[in-house]
PDB file of C-alpha atoms in Angstrom:
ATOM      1  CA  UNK A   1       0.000   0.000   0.000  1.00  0.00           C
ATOM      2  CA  UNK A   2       1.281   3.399  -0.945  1.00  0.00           C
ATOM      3  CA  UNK A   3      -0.002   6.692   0.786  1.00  0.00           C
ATOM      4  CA  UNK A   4       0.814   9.721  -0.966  1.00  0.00           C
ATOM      5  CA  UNK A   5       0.706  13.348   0.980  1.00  0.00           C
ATOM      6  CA  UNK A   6       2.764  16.667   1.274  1.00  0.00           C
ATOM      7  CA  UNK A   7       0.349  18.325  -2.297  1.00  0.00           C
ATOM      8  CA  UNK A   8      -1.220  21.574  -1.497  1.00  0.00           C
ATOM      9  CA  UNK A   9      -1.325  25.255  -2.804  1.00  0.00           C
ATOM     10  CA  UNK A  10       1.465  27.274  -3.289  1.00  0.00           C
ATOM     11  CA  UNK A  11       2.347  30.581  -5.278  1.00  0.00           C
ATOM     12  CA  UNK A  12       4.731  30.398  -8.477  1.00  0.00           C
ATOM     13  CA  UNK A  13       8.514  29.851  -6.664  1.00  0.00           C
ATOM     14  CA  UNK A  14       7.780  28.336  -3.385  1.00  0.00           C
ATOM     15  CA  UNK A  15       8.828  24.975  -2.692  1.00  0.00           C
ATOM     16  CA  UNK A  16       7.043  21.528  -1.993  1.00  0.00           C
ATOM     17  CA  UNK A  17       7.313  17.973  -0.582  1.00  0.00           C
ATOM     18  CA  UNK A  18       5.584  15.273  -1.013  1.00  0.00           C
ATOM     19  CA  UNK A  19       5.596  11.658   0.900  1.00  0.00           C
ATOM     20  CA  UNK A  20       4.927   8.310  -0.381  1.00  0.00           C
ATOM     21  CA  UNK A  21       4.490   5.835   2.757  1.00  0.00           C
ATOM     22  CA  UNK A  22       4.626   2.153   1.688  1.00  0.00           C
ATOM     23  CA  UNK A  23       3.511  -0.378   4.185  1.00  0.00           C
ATOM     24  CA  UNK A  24       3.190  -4.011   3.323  1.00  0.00           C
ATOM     25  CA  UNK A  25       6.507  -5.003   1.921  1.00  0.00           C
ATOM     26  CA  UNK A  26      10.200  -4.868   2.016  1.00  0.00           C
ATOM     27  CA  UNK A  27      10.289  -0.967   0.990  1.00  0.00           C
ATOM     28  CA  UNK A  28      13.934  -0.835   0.027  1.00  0.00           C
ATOM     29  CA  UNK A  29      13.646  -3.680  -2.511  1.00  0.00           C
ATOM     30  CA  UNK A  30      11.467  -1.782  -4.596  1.00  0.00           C
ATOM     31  CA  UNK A  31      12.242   1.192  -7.174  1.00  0.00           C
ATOM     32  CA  UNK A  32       9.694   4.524  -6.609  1.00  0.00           C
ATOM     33  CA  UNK A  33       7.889   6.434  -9.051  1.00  0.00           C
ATOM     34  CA  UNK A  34       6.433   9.468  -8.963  1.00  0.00           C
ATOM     35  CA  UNK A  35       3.719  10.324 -11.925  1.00  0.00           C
ATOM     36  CA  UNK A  36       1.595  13.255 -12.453  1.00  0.00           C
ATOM     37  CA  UNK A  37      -1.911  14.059 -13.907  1.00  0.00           C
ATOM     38  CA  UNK A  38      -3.514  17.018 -15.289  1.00  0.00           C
ATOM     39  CA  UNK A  39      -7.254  16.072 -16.226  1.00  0.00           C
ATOM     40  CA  UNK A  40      -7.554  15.343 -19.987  1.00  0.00           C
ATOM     41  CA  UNK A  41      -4.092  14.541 -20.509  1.00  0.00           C
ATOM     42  CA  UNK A  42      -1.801  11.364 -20.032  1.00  0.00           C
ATOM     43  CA  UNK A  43       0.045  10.539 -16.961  1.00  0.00           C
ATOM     44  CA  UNK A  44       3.793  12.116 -17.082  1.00  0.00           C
ATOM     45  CA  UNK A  45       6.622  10.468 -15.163  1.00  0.00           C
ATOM     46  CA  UNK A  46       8.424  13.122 -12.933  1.00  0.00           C
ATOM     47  CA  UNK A  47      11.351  11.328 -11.176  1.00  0.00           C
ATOM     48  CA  UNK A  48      12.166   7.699 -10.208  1.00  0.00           C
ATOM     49  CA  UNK A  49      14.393   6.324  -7.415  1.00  0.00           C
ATOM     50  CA  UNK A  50      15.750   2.708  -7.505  1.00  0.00           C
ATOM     51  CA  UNK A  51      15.428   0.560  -3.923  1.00  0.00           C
ATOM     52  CA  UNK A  52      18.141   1.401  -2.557  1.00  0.00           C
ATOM     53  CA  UNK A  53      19.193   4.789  -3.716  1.00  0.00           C
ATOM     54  CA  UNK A  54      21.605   4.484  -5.497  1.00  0.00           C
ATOM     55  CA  UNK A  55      20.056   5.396  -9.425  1.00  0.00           C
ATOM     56  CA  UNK A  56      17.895   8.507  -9.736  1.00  0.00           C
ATOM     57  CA  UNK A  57      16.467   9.589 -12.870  1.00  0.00           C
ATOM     58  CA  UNK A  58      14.121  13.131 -13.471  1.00  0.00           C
ATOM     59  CA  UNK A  59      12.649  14.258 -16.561  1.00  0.00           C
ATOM     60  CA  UNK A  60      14.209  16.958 -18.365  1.00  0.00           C
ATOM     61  CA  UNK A  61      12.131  19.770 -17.437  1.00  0.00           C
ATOM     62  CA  UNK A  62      12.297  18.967 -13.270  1.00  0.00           C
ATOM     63  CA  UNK A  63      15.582  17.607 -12.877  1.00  0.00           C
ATOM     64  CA  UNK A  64      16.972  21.375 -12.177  1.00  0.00           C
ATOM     65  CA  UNK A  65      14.368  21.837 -10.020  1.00  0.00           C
ATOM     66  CA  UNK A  66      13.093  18.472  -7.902  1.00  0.00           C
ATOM     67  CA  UNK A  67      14.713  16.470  -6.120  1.00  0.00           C
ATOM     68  CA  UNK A  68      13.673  12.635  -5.557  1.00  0.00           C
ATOM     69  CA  UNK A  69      15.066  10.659  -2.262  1.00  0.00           C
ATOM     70  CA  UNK A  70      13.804   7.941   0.211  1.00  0.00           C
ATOM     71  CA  UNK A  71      14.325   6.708   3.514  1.00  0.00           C
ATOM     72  CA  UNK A  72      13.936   3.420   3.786  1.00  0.00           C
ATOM     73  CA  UNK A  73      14.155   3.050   7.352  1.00  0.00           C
ATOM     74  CA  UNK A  74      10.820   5.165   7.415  1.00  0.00           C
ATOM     75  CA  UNK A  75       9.394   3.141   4.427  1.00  0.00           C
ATOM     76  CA  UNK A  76       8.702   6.609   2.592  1.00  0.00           C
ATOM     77  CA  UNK A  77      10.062   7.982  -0.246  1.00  0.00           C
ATOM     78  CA  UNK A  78      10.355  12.327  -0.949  1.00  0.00           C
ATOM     79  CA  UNK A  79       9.890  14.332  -4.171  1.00  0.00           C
ATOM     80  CA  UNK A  80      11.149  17.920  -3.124  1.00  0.00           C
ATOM     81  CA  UNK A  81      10.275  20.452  -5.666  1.00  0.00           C
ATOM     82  CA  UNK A  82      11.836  24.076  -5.849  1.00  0.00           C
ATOM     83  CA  UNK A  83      10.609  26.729  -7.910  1.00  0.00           C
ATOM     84  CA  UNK A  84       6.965  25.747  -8.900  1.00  0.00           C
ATOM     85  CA  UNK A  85       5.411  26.910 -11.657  1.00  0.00           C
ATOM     86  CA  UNK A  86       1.443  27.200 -12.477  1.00  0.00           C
ATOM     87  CA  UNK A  87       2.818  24.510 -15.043  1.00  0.00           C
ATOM     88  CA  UNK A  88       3.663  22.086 -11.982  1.00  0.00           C
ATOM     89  CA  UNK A  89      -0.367  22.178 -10.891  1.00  0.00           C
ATOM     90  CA  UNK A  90      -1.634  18.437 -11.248  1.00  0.00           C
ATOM     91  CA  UNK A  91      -2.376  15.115  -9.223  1.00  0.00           C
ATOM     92  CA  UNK A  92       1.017  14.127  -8.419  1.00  0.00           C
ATOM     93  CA  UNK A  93       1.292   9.829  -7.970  1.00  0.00           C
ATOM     94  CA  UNK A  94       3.927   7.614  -6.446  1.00  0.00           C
ATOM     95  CA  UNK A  95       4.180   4.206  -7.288  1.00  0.00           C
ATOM     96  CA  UNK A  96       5.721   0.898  -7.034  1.00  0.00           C
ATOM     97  CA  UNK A  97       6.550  -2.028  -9.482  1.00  0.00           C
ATOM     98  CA  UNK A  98       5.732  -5.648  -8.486  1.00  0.00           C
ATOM     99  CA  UNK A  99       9.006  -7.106  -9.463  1.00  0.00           C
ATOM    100  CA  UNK A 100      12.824  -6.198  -7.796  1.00  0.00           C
ATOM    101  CA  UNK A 101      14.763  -4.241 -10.036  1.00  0.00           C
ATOM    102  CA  UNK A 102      18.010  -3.538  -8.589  1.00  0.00           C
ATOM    103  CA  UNK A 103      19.378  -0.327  -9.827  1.00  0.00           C
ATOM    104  CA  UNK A 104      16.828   0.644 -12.578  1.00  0.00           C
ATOM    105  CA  UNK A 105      13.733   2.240 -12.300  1.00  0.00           C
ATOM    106  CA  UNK A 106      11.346   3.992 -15.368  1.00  0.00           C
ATOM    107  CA  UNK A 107      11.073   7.537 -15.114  1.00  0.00           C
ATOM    108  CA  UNK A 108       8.938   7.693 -17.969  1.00  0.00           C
ATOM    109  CA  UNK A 109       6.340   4.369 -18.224  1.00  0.00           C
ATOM    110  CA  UNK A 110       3.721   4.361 -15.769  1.00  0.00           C
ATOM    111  CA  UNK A 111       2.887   0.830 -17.252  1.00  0.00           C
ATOM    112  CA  UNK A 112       6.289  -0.332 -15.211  1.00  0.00           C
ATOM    113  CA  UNK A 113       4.863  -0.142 -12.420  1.00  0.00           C
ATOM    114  CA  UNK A 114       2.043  -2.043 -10.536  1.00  0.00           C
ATOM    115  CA  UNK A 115       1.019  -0.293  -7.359  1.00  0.00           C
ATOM    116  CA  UNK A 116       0.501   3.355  -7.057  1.00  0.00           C
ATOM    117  CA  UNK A 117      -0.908   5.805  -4.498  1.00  0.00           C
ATOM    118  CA  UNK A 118      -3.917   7.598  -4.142  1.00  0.00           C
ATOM    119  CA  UNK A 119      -2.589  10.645  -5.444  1.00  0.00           C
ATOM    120  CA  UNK A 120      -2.055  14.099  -3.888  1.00  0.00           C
ATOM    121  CA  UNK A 121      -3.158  17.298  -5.396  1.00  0.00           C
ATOM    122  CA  UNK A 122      -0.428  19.950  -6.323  1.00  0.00           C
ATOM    123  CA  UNK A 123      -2.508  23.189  -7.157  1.00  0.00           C
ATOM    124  CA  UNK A 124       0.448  26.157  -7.904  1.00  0.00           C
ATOM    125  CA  UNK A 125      -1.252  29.912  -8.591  1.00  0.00           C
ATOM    126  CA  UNK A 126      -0.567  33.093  -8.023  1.00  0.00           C
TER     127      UNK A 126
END
């Protein structure tokens, strides 16, 4: 199970964190994902983490600005973004694949991945 939190309002530059809890397996075998969602248009991978750390991968236009990590003595994984933009505003989605995969994750195919979060709202505007 994956419970996603930390989405809220903020104006254009402020800063953000969101929290995907995992309970129900052994958290630090298990890459993270974290998607996002504006209605009407397709889910967009943001950043990915591999189990234990040690691979990170962001899409172009966030890795300057977000920042994905985990703790997985907490079971929880982070997504800290810096400088938001109105562009940022969506349903933001962590998630989980099914099998081990080392040091990979996807950063870009939601279809990797088998267990996602409820989603948390990310509204940015002025």
């Amino acid at each position: 199970q994956l419970q996603a939190s930390g989405g809220g309002l903020a104006q254009p530059g402020a800063s953000l964190t969101l929290s995907c809890v995992a309970s129900g397996f052994t958290f630090e075998n298990y890459a993270v994902g974290w998607f996002r969602q504006v209605p009407g248009k397709e889910r967009e991978g943001v950043s990915c983490i591999s189990g234990r750390g040690r691979t990170t991968y962001y899409a172009d236009s966030m890795k300057d600005r977000f920042t994905i990590s985990r703790d997985n003595a907490k079971n929880t994984a982070y997504l800290r973004m810096n400088a938001l933009d109105p562009e940022d505003t969506a349903v933001y989605y962590c998630a989980v694949p099914k099998a081990r995969s080392g040091n990979y994750c996807s950063p870009r195919t939601p279809t990797w991945y088998d267990y996602w979060g409820q989603g948390t709202l990310v509204t940015v505007s002025s």
